[in-house]
Amino acid sequence: MTSQAADGPETAAASRRSKLTPEREQEFFDAVLDQIRECGYDAVTMEGVAATTRCSKSTLYRQWKTKPQFVVAALRSRRTSRLTGIDTGSLAGDLLEAARAAGGWARQDTKLLQALGHAVTQDAELACALREALIEPEVTALRDILRRGVERGEVPAGHPALEFVPAQLFGLLRVRPILETEYADPDYLVRFTEVALLPALGLTAPTRSGTVPGAPPATKPAAEPDADGGP
């Protein structure tokens, strides 16, 4: 049996795929997701992505065969949570930081969800990849934040509002463009967290200066008397 026959088409294809560096592969992924946001899923073509990234369309077809496979791979390349690492030491502080962070990517993610809206109802693998990329990592990280708050005793484990925190925070990202024709920015999500989310959990938001509302004002130390006994 010859070396070529032993390798077979799958090994040869794997060899061709290995020539792409991770950086070049990510460039392709970024390009297709950017085009989906701007043009909509149906308008995006392999040829268009090839032109944007200055490669031959045969390179893309050799790697991913079809546009749906390409988009699924692009989505799955993003399976990391952007909320990981948030730990201010308090549940209120963590939720405010999570809200601020979510507001930073709200426009980008919401545009992608909107652009993929119809396509994901027709393609189960695409819907699964979208959930794995944009939803599950953030929900898991947010539930970890809530779990730590429960473990610290800040919220009772059976508090009924805990279940709805991810739906409230991430749902607001999706619905604000429909209700108010604006994306949810960091300031909007922080205000929502302060006036709606934290009170629902029985928590109080720190003031902008870092003190808790209702706490007595800090007192200044008494002035030392002068040597002659005056103030």
Short mmCIF file of C-alpha atoms in Angstrom, two decimals:
data_model
loop_
_atom_site.label_atom_id
_atom_site.label_comp_id
_atom_site.label_asym_id
_atom_site.label_seq_id
_atom_site.Cartn_x
_atom_site.Cartn_y
_atom_site.Cartn_z
CA MET A 1 0.00 0.00 0.00
CA THR A 2 1.43 3.36 -1.01
CA SER A 3 1.93 6.20 1.42
CA GLN A 4 -0.72 8.24 -0.39
CA ALA A 5 -3.25 5.43 -0.16
CA ALA A 6 -2.46 4.83 3.48
CA ASP A 7 -3.01 8.44 4.33
CA GLY A 8 -6.35 8.61 2.58
CA PRO A 9 -8.42 11.73 1.85
CA GLU A 10 -9.18 12.50 5.51
CA THR A 11 -5.49 12.59 6.47
CA ALA A 12 -4.68 14.67 3.43
CA ALA A 13 -7.46 17.12 4.31
CA ALA A 14 -6.19 17.33 7.88
CA SER A 15 -2.73 18.09 6.53
CA ARG A 16 -4.12 20.92 4.42
CA ARG A 17 -6.06 22.30 7.39
CA SER A 18 -2.98 22.27 9.60
CA LYS A 19 -1.30 24.85 7.35
CA LEU A 20 -3.59 27.56 8.74
CA THR A 21 -2.14 29.28 11.77
CA PRO A 22 -4.52 29.93 14.71
CA GLU A 23 -4.15 33.66 14.06
CA ARG A 24 -5.14 33.30 10.40
CA GLU A 25 -8.04 31.02 11.31
CA GLN A 26 -9.30 33.58 13.83
CA GLU A 27 -9.05 36.27 11.16
CA PHE A 28 -11.44 34.24 9.01
CA PHE A 29 -13.80 33.73 11.95
CA ASP A 30 -13.81 37.42 12.84
CA ALA A 31 -14.47 38.36 9.24
CA VAL A 32 -17.50 36.11 8.80
CA LEU A 33 -19.07 37.20 12.10
CA ASP A 34 -18.48 40.87 11.26
CA GLN A 35 -20.16 40.42 7.89
CA ILE A 36 -23.12 38.66 9.48
CA ARG A 37 -23.60 41.60 11.88
CA GLU A 38 -23.45 44.16 9.10
CA CYS A 39 -25.21 42.36 6.23
CA GLY A 40 -27.30 39.58 7.78
CA TYR A 41 -26.70 35.87 7.60
CA ASP A 42 -28.35 35.28 4.22
CA ALA A 43 -26.27 37.97 2.50
CA VAL A 44 -22.92 36.58 3.62
CA THR A 45 -21.05 34.38 1.15
CA MET A 46 -17.81 32.44 1.24
CA GLU A 47 -16.69 34.54 -1.71
CA GLY A 48 -17.31 37.75 0.22
CA VAL A 49 -15.34 36.56 3.23
CA ALA A 50 -12.51 35.42 0.95
CA ALA A 51 -12.35 38.87 -0.62
CA THR A 52 -12.30 40.57 2.79
CA THR A 53 -9.54 38.35 4.12
CA ARG A 54 -7.60 38.27 0.82
CA CYS A 55 -7.61 34.54 0.36
CA SER A 56 -9.03 32.23 -2.27
CA LYS A 57 -12.53 30.97 -1.70
CA SER A 58 -11.18 27.44 -2.23
CA THR A 59 -9.22 27.89 1.00
CA LEU A 60 -12.43 28.46 2.92
CA TYR A 61 -14.30 25.64 1.20
CA ARG A 62 -11.40 23.29 1.83
CA GLN A 63 -11.49 24.13 5.52
CA TRP A 64 -15.24 24.24 6.21
CA LYS A 65 -17.08 22.89 3.13
CA THR A 66 -20.22 25.03 3.59
CA LYS A 67 -21.18 28.43 4.96
CA PRO A 68 -23.18 26.96 7.88
CA GLN A 69 -20.17 24.84 8.93
CA PHE A 70 -17.94 27.91 8.67
CA VAL A 71 -20.26 30.03 10.83
CA VAL A 72 -20.64 27.25 13.40
CA ALA A 73 -16.86 26.99 13.68
CA ALA A 74 -16.58 30.77 14.02
CA LEU A 75 -19.13 30.84 16.82
CA ARG A 76 -17.55 27.95 18.68
CA SER A 77 -14.17 29.67 18.58
CA ARG A 78 -15.66 32.17 21.06
CA ARG A 79 -16.66 29.72 23.79
CA THR A 80 -15.13 31.66 26.67
CA SER A 81 -16.88 33.76 29.27
CA ARG A 82 -16.07 37.44 29.45
CA LEU A 83 -17.36 37.51 33.04
CA THR A 84 -14.75 35.10 34.35
CA GLY A 85 -12.46 36.71 36.87
CA ILE A 86 -15.00 39.12 38.36
CA ASP A 87 -14.65 38.90 42.14
CA THR A 88 -15.00 42.13 44.11
CA GLY A 89 -15.65 40.34 47.40
CA SER A 90 -19.38 41.13 47.50
CA LEU A 91 -22.34 39.96 45.47
CA ALA A 92 -23.57 43.51 44.85
CA GLY A 93 -20.14 44.53 43.61
CA ASP A 94 -19.84 41.47 41.38
CA LEU A 95 -23.25 42.00 39.80
CA LEU A 96 -22.48 45.64 39.10
CA GLU A 97 -19.19 44.66 37.46
CA ALA A 98 -20.97 41.97 35.44
CA ALA A 99 -23.54 44.53 34.29
CA ARG A 100 -20.80 46.97 33.32
CA ALA A 101 -18.94 44.28 31.38
CA ALA A 102 -22.08 43.04 29.62
CA GLY A 103 -22.87 46.57 28.51
CA GLY A 104 -19.47 46.72 26.84
CA TRP A 105 -20.27 43.92 24.40
CA ALA A 106 -24.05 44.38 24.19
CA ARG A 107 -24.13 46.05 20.77
CA GLN A 108 -21.84 43.51 19.13
CA ASP A 109 -23.57 40.42 20.53
CA THR A 110 -27.10 41.72 20.04
CA LYS A 111 -26.45 42.57 16.39
CA LEU A 112 -25.13 39.06 15.85
CA LEU A 113 -28.15 37.47 17.53
CA GLN A 114 -30.51 39.61 15.48
CA ALA A 115 -28.71 38.78 12.24
CA LEU A 116 -28.82 35.04 12.97
CA GLY A 117 -32.40 35.10 14.23
CA HIS A 118 -34.15 33.27 11.36
CA ALA A 119 -31.21 31.08 10.38
CA VAL A 120 -30.96 29.44 13.80
CA THR A 121 -34.59 28.33 13.59
CA GLN A 122 -33.72 26.40 10.43
CA ASP A 123 -30.40 24.88 11.50
CA ALA A 124 -30.16 23.01 14.80
CA GLU A 125 -26.35 22.89 14.77
CA LEU A 126 -26.16 26.63 14.18
CA ALA A 127 -28.59 27.23 17.04
CA CYS A 128 -26.52 25.00 19.32
CA ALA A 129 -23.29 26.79 18.38
CA LEU A 130 -24.90 30.18 19.01
CA ARG A 131 -26.02 29.10 22.44
CA GLU A 132 -22.60 27.64 23.25
CA ALA A 133 -20.83 30.82 22.12
CA LEU A 134 -22.96 33.69 23.39
CA ILE A 135 -25.24 32.35 26.11
CA GLU A 136 -24.00 29.36 28.09
CA PRO A 137 -20.53 30.69 29.08
CA GLU A 138 -21.96 33.97 30.42
CA VAL A 139 -24.88 32.31 32.21
CA THR A 140 -22.50 29.81 33.83
CA ALA A 141 -20.18 32.60 34.99
CA LEU A 142 -23.11 34.61 36.35
CA ARG A 143 -24.42 31.60 38.26
CA ASP A 144 -20.94 31.17 39.76
CA ILE A 145 -21.10 34.78 40.95
CA LEU A 146 -24.48 34.12 42.55
CA ARG A 147 -23.25 30.89 44.14
CA ARG A 148 -20.36 32.70 45.78
CA GLY A 149 -22.79 35.27 47.16
CA VAL A 150 -24.88 32.49 48.68
CA GLU A 151 -21.80 30.83 50.15
CA ARG A 152 -20.80 34.12 51.79
CA GLY A 153 -24.27 34.34 53.33
CA GLU A 154 -25.27 37.50 51.43
CA VAL A 155 -28.39 35.87 49.95
CA PRO A 156 -30.29 32.81 51.22
CA ALA A 157 -29.80 29.73 49.05
CA GLY A 158 -33.54 29.44 48.45
CA HIS A 159 -34.12 33.09 47.53
CA PRO A 160 -36.70 33.02 44.70
CA ALA A 161 -35.07 35.86 42.74
CA LEU A 162 -31.79 33.96 42.20
CA GLU A 163 -33.29 31.83 39.44
CA PHE A 164 -34.24 34.84 37.34
CA VAL A 165 -31.06 36.93 37.50
CA PRO A 166 -29.53 35.62 34.21
CA ALA A 167 -32.82 36.04 32.35
CA GLN A 168 -33.21 39.58 33.68
CA LEU A 169 -29.71 40.77 32.93
CA PHE A 170 -29.15 39.08 29.58
CA GLY A 171 -32.76 39.43 28.49
CA LEU A 172 -32.46 43.17 28.88
CA LEU A 173 -29.56 43.16 26.41
CA ARG A 174 -31.79 41.64 23.77
CA VAL A 175 -35.01 43.52 24.40
CA ARG A 176 -33.88 47.12 24.82
CA PRO A 177 -33.23 47.64 21.08
CA ILE A 178 -36.83 46.56 20.45
CA LEU A 179 -38.42 48.63 23.21
CA GLU A 180 -36.31 51.76 23.01
CA THR A 181 -34.36 51.45 19.72
CA GLU A 182 -31.10 51.69 21.66
CA TYR A 183 -28.57 49.12 22.73
CA ALA A 184 -28.03 48.48 26.44
CA ASP A 185 -24.79 50.26 27.31
CA PRO A 186 -22.82 49.90 30.58
CA ASP A 187 -24.54 52.86 32.27
CA TYR A 188 -28.00 51.51 31.44
CA LEU A 189 -27.24 48.02 32.76
CA VAL A 190 -25.59 49.36 35.91
CA ARG A 191 -28.64 51.52 36.66
CA PHE A 192 -30.93 48.55 36.06
CA THR A 193 -28.84 46.42 38.42
CA GLU A 194 -28.89 49.11 41.11
CA VAL A 195 -32.62 49.85 41.05
CA ALA A 196 -34.13 46.49 40.07
CA LEU A 197 -31.78 43.52 40.30
CA LEU A 198 -30.10 44.16 43.65
CA PRO A 199 -33.31 45.13 45.50
CA ALA A 200 -34.95 41.94 44.22
CA LEU A 201 -32.16 40.01 45.96
CA GLY A 202 -32.43 42.09 49.13
CA LEU A 203 -29.09 43.78 48.45
CA THR A 204 -28.12 47.43 48.57
CA ALA A 205 -25.91 49.00 45.95
CA PRO A 206 -22.84 50.89 47.05
CA THR A 207 -22.97 54.61 46.38
CA ARG A 208 -20.73 56.02 43.69
CA SER A 209 -18.23 56.95 46.40
CA GLY A 210 -18.16 53.37 47.63
CA THR A 211 -20.18 53.83 50.84
CA VAL A 212 -23.45 52.11 51.62
CA PRO A 213 -26.60 54.27 51.53
CA GLY A 214 -27.94 54.96 55.02
CA ALA A 215 -24.59 54.54 56.72
CA PRO A 216 -23.65 57.36 59.12
CA PRO A 217 -21.34 59.93 57.56
CA ALA A 218 -17.71 59.65 58.42
CA THR A 219 -16.67 62.07 61.13
CA LYS A 220 -13.54 64.12 60.98
CA PRO A 221 -11.08 63.72 63.84
CA ALA A 222 -11.16 66.49 66.39
CA ALA A 223 -8.61 69.24 65.78
CA GLU A 224 -5.57 69.09 68.00
CA PRO A 225 -5.40 72.13 70.36
CA ASP A 226 -2.62 74.61 69.86
CA ALA A 227 0.11 74.94 72.44
CA ASP A 228 -1.69 77.95 74.00
CA GLY A 229 -4.86 75.90 74.50
CA GLY A 230 -6.77 77.42 71.57
CA PRO A 231 -8.50 75.34 68.88
#
